[in-house]
C-alpha positions as a Python dict, from the first residue, in 0.01 Angstrom:
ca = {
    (1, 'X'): (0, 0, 0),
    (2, 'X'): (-373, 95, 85),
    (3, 'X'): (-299, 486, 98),
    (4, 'X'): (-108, 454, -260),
    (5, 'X'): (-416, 249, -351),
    (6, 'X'): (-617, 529, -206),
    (7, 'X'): (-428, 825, -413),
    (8, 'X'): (-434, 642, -724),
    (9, 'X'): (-835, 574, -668),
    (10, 'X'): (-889, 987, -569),
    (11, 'X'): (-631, 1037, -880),
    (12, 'X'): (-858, 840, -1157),
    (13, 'X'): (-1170, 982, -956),
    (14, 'X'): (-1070, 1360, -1006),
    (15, 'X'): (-992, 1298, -1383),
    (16, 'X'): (-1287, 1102, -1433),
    (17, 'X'): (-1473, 1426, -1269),
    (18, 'X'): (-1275, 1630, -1521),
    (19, 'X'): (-1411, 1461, -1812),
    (20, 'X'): (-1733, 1468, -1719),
    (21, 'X'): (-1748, 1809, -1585),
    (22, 'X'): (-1460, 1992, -1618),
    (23, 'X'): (-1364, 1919, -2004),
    (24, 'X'): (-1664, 2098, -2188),
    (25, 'X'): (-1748, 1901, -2475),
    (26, 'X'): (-1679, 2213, -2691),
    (27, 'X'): (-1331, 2256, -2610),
    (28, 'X'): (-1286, 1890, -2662),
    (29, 'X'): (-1441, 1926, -2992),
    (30, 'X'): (-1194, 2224, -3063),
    (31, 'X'): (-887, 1965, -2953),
    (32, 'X'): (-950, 1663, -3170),
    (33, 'X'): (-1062, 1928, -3488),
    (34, 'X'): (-724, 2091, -3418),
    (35, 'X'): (-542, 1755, -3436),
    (36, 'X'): (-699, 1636, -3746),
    (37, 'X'): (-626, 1953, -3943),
    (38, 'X'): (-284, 1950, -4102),
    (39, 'X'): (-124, 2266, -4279),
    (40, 'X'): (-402, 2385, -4522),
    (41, 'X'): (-669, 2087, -4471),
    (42, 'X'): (-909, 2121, -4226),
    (43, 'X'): (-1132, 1923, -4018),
    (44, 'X'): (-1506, 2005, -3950),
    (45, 'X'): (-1693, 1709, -3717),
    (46, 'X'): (-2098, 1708, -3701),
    (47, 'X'): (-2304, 1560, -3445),
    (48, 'X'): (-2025, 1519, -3208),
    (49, 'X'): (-2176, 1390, -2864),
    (50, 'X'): (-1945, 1304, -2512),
    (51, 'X'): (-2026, 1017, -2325),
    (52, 'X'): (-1917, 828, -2034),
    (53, 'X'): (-1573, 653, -1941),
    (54, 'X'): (-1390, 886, -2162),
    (55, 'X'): (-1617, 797, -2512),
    (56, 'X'): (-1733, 1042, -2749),
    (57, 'X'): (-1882, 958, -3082),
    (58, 'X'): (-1951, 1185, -3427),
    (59, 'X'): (-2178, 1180, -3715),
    (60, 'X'): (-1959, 1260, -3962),
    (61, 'X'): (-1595, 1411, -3986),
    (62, 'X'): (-1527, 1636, -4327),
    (63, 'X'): (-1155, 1670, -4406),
    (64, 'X'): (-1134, 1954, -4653),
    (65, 'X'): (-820, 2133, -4829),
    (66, 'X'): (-906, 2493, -4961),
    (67, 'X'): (-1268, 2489, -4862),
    (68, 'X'): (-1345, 2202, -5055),
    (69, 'X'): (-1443, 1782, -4888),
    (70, 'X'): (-1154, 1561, -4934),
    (71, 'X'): (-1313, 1275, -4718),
    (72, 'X'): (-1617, 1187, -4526),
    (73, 'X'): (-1551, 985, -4202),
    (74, 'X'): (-1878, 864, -4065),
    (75, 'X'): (-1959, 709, -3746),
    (76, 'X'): (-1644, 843, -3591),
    (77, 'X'): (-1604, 646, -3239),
    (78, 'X'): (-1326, 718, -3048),
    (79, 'X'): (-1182, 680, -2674),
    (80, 'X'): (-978, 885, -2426),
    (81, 'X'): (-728, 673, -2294),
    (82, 'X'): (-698, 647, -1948),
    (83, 'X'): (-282, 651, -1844),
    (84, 'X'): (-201, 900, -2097),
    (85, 'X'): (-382, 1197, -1883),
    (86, 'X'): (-192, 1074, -1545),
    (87, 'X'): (138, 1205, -1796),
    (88, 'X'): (-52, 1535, -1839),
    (89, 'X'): (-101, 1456, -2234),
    (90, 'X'): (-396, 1265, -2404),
    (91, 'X'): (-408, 992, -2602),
    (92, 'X'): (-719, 920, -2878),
    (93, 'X'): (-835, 607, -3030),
    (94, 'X'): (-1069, 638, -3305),
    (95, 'X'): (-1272, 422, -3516),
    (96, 'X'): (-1499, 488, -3815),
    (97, 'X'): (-1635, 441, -4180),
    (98, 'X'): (-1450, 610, -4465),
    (99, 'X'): (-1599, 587, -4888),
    (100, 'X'): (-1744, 251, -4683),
    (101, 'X'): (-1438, 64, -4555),
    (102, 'X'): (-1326, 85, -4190),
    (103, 'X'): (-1106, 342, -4051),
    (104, 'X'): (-893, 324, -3746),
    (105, 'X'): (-648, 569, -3621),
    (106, 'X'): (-479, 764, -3299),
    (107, 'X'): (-485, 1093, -3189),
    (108, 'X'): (-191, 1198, -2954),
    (109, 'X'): (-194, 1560, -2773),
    (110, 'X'): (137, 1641, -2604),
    (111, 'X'): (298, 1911, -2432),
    (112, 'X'): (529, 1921, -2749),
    (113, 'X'): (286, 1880, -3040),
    (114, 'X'): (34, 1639, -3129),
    (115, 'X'): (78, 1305, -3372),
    (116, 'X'): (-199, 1137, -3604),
    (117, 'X'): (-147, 810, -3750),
    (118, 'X'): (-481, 658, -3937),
    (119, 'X'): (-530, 364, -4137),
    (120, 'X'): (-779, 296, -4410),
    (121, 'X'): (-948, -3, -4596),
    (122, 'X'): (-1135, -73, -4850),
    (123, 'X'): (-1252, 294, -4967),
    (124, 'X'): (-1406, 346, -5241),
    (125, 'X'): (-1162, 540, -5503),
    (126, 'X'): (-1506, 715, -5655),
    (127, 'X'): (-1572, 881, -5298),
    (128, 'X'): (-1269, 1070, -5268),
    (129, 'X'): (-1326, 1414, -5274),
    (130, 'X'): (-1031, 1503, -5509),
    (131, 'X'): (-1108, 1226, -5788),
    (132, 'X'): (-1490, 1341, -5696),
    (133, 'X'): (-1377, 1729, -5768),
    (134, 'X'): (-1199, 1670, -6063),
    (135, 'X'): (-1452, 1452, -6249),
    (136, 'X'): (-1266, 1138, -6300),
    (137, 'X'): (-1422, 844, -6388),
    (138, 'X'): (-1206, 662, -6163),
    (139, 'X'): (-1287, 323, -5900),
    (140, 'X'): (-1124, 116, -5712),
    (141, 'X'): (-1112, 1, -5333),
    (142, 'X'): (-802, 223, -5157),
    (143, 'X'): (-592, 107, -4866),
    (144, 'X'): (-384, 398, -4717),
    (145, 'X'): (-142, 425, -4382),
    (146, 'X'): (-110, 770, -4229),
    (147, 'X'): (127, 925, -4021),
    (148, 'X'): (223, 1268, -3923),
    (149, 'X'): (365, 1429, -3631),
    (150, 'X'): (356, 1837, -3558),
    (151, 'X'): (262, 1869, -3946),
    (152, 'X'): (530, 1650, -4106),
    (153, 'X'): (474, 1283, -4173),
    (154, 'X'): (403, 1039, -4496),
    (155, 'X'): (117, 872, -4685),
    (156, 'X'): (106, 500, -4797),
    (157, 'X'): (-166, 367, -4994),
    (158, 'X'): (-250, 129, -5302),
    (159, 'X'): (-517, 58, -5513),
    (160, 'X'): (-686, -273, -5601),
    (161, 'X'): (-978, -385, -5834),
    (162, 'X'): (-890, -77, -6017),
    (163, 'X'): (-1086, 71, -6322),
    (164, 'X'): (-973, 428, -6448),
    (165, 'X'): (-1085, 633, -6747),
    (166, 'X'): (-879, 848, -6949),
    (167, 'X'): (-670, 1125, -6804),
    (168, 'X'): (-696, 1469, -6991),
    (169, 'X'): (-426, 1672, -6974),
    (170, 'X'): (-336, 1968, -7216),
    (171, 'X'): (-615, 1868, -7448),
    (172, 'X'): (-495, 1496, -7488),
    (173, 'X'): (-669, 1197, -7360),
    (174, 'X'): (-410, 1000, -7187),
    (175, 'X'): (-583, 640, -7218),
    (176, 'X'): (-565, 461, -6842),
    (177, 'X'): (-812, 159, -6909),
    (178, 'X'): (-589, -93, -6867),
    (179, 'X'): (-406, 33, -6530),
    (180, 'X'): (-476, -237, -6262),
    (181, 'X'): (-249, -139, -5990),
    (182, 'X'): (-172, 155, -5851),
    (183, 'X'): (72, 246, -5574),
    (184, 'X'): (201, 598, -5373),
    (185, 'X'): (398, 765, -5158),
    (186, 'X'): (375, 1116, -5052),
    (187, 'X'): (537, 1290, -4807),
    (188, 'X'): (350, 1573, -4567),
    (189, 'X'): (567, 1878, -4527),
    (190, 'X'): (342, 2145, -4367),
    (191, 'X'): (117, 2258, -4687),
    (192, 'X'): (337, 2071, -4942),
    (193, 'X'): (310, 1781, -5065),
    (194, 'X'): (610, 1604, -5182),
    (195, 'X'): (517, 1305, -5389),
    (196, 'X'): (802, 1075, -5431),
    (197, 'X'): (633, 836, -5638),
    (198, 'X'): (299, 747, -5748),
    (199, 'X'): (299, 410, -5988),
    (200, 'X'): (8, 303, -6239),
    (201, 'X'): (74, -38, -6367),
    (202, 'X'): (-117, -257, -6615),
    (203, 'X'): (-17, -502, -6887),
    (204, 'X'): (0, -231, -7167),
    (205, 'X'): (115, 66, -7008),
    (206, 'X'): (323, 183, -6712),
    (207, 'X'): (292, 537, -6586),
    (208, 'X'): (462, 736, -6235),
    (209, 'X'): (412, 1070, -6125),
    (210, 'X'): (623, 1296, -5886),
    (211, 'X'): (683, 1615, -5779),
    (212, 'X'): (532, 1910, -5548),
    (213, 'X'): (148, 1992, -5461),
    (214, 'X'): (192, 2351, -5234),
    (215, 'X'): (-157, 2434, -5178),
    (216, 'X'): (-379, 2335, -5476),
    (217, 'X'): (-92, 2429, -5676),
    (218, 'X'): (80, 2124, -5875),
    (219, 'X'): (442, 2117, -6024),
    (220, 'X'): (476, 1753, -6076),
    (221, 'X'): (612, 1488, -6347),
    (222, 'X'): (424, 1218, -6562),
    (223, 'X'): (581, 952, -6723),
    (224, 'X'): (442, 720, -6922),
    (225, 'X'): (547, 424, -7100),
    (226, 'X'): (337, 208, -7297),
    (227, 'X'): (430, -105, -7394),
    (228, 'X'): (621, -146, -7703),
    (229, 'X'): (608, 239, -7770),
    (230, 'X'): (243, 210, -7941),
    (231, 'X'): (-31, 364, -7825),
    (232, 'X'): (-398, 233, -7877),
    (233, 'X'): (-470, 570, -8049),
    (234, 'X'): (-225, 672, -8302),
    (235, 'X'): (-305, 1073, -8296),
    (236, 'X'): (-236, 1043, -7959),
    (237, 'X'): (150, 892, -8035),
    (238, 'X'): (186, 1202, -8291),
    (239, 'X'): (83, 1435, -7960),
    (240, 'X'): (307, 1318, -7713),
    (241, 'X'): (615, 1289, -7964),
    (242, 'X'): (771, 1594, -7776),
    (243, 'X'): (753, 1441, -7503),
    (244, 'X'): (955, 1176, -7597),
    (245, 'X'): (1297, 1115, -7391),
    (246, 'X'): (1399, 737, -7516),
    (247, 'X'): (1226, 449, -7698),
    (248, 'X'): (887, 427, -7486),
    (249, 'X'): (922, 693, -7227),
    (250, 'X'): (756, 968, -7220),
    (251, 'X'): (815, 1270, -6973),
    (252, 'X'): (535, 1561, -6931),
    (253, 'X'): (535, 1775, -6738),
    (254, 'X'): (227, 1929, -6492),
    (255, 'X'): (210, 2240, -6396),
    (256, 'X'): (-155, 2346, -6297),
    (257, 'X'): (-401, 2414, -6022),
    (258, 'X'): (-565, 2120, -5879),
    (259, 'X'): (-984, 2145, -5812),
    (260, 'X'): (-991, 2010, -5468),
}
């Protein structure tokens, strides 16, 4: 019992040395940007610092897709976990700040791949990089689950206390005022993304898109169907009339590159 005591004691002693001394902090750095970065998007952290017992803490964290910020994570904290590296594979726990909710998440680096799951609360819609990009006057507090493994993996998230400005599209102002919920799921497949369903809901419309994003590239469907087929701005009926698939539905289509 003492000498498997003592081996496990010399065992956590040499990979405690390791951390300190023989993981340099840049090629630590290099792992958990690697890990974050998925397909196209890309990870750049600032003010990244090692410390003791396997912590290491970051300014910020920039997640960008074609050279452009996504998100901001600030005050990234995260651990090493301990068992993990007796299995020759690490394990990361992470906490941070994200459009000024909390973030928490875990970065896993195997022999076989790596795995990310993160969760998010209480962002601000209005920091996101893509409604930020694309000038919409859009807010709302955002709650989103993520999880992806070697590059494939899913999005969750919804919207609450929601307050959206019109959407222009093809010259028409699609009115969104009265949206109070919204709700998505997308699906990670390298640098697509397959959106199977994102839902706008409010008590005088009801809109979903789906479809494709490859790249900044969309090819995706809107559908939108206002309550009793009456729009609060006639001109705008009279535009989307060829659009018009049944009684209040409307299908158009969006094919068009994205401003990330």
């Amino acid at each position: 019992m003492k000498k498997a005591l003592a081996a496990c004691l010399i065992v956590a002693a040499l990979i405690w040395g390791a951390w300190l001394v023989a993981l340099p902090q840049e090629v630590l750095l290099a792992r958990v940007e690697d890990a974050l970065a998925q397909g196209q998007v890309r990870a750049d952290i600032t003010g990244f610092r090692k410390g003791l017992f396997y912590n290491f803490h970051a300014d910020a964290v920039d997640i960008s897709a074609s050279g452009v910020r996504v998100l901001r994570v600030q005050d990234l904290r995260g651990r090493l976990l301990f068992l993990p590296l007796l299995r020759l594979t690490a394990a990361l726990d992470l906490r941070g700040r994200a459009g000024g909710g909390p973030l928490s998440g875990r970065v896993e680096l195997g022999r076989s791949g790596y795995g990310v799951r993160m969760d998010a609360a209480g962002a601000r819609l209005e920091e996101l990089g893509l409604v930020q990009s694309n000038r919409l006057p859009w807010k709302g507090e955002v709650r989103a689950d993520l999880a992806v493994t070697n590059g494939r993996g899913s999005v969750t998230f919804s919207v609450r206390k929601t307050r959206l400005g019109p959407l222009s599209l093809y010259g028409m102002s699609i009115p969104l005022e009265s949206v109070r919920d919204i709700r998505g799921a997308v699906r990670i497949r390298g640098a697509t993304l397959v959106v199977e369903s994102i839902s706008l809901e409010g008590p005088d419309i009801y809109a979903r898109v789906s479809g494709n994003i490859r790249g900044s590239r969309a090819d995706l469907t809107l559908e939108v169907m206002p309550v009793g087929d009456r729009f609060s701005d006639p001109l705008l009926g009279q535009l989307l009339a060829r659009y018009k698939v049944a009684p209040g539905h409307y299908v158009i289509p969006v094919k068009q590159s994205l401003r990330f």
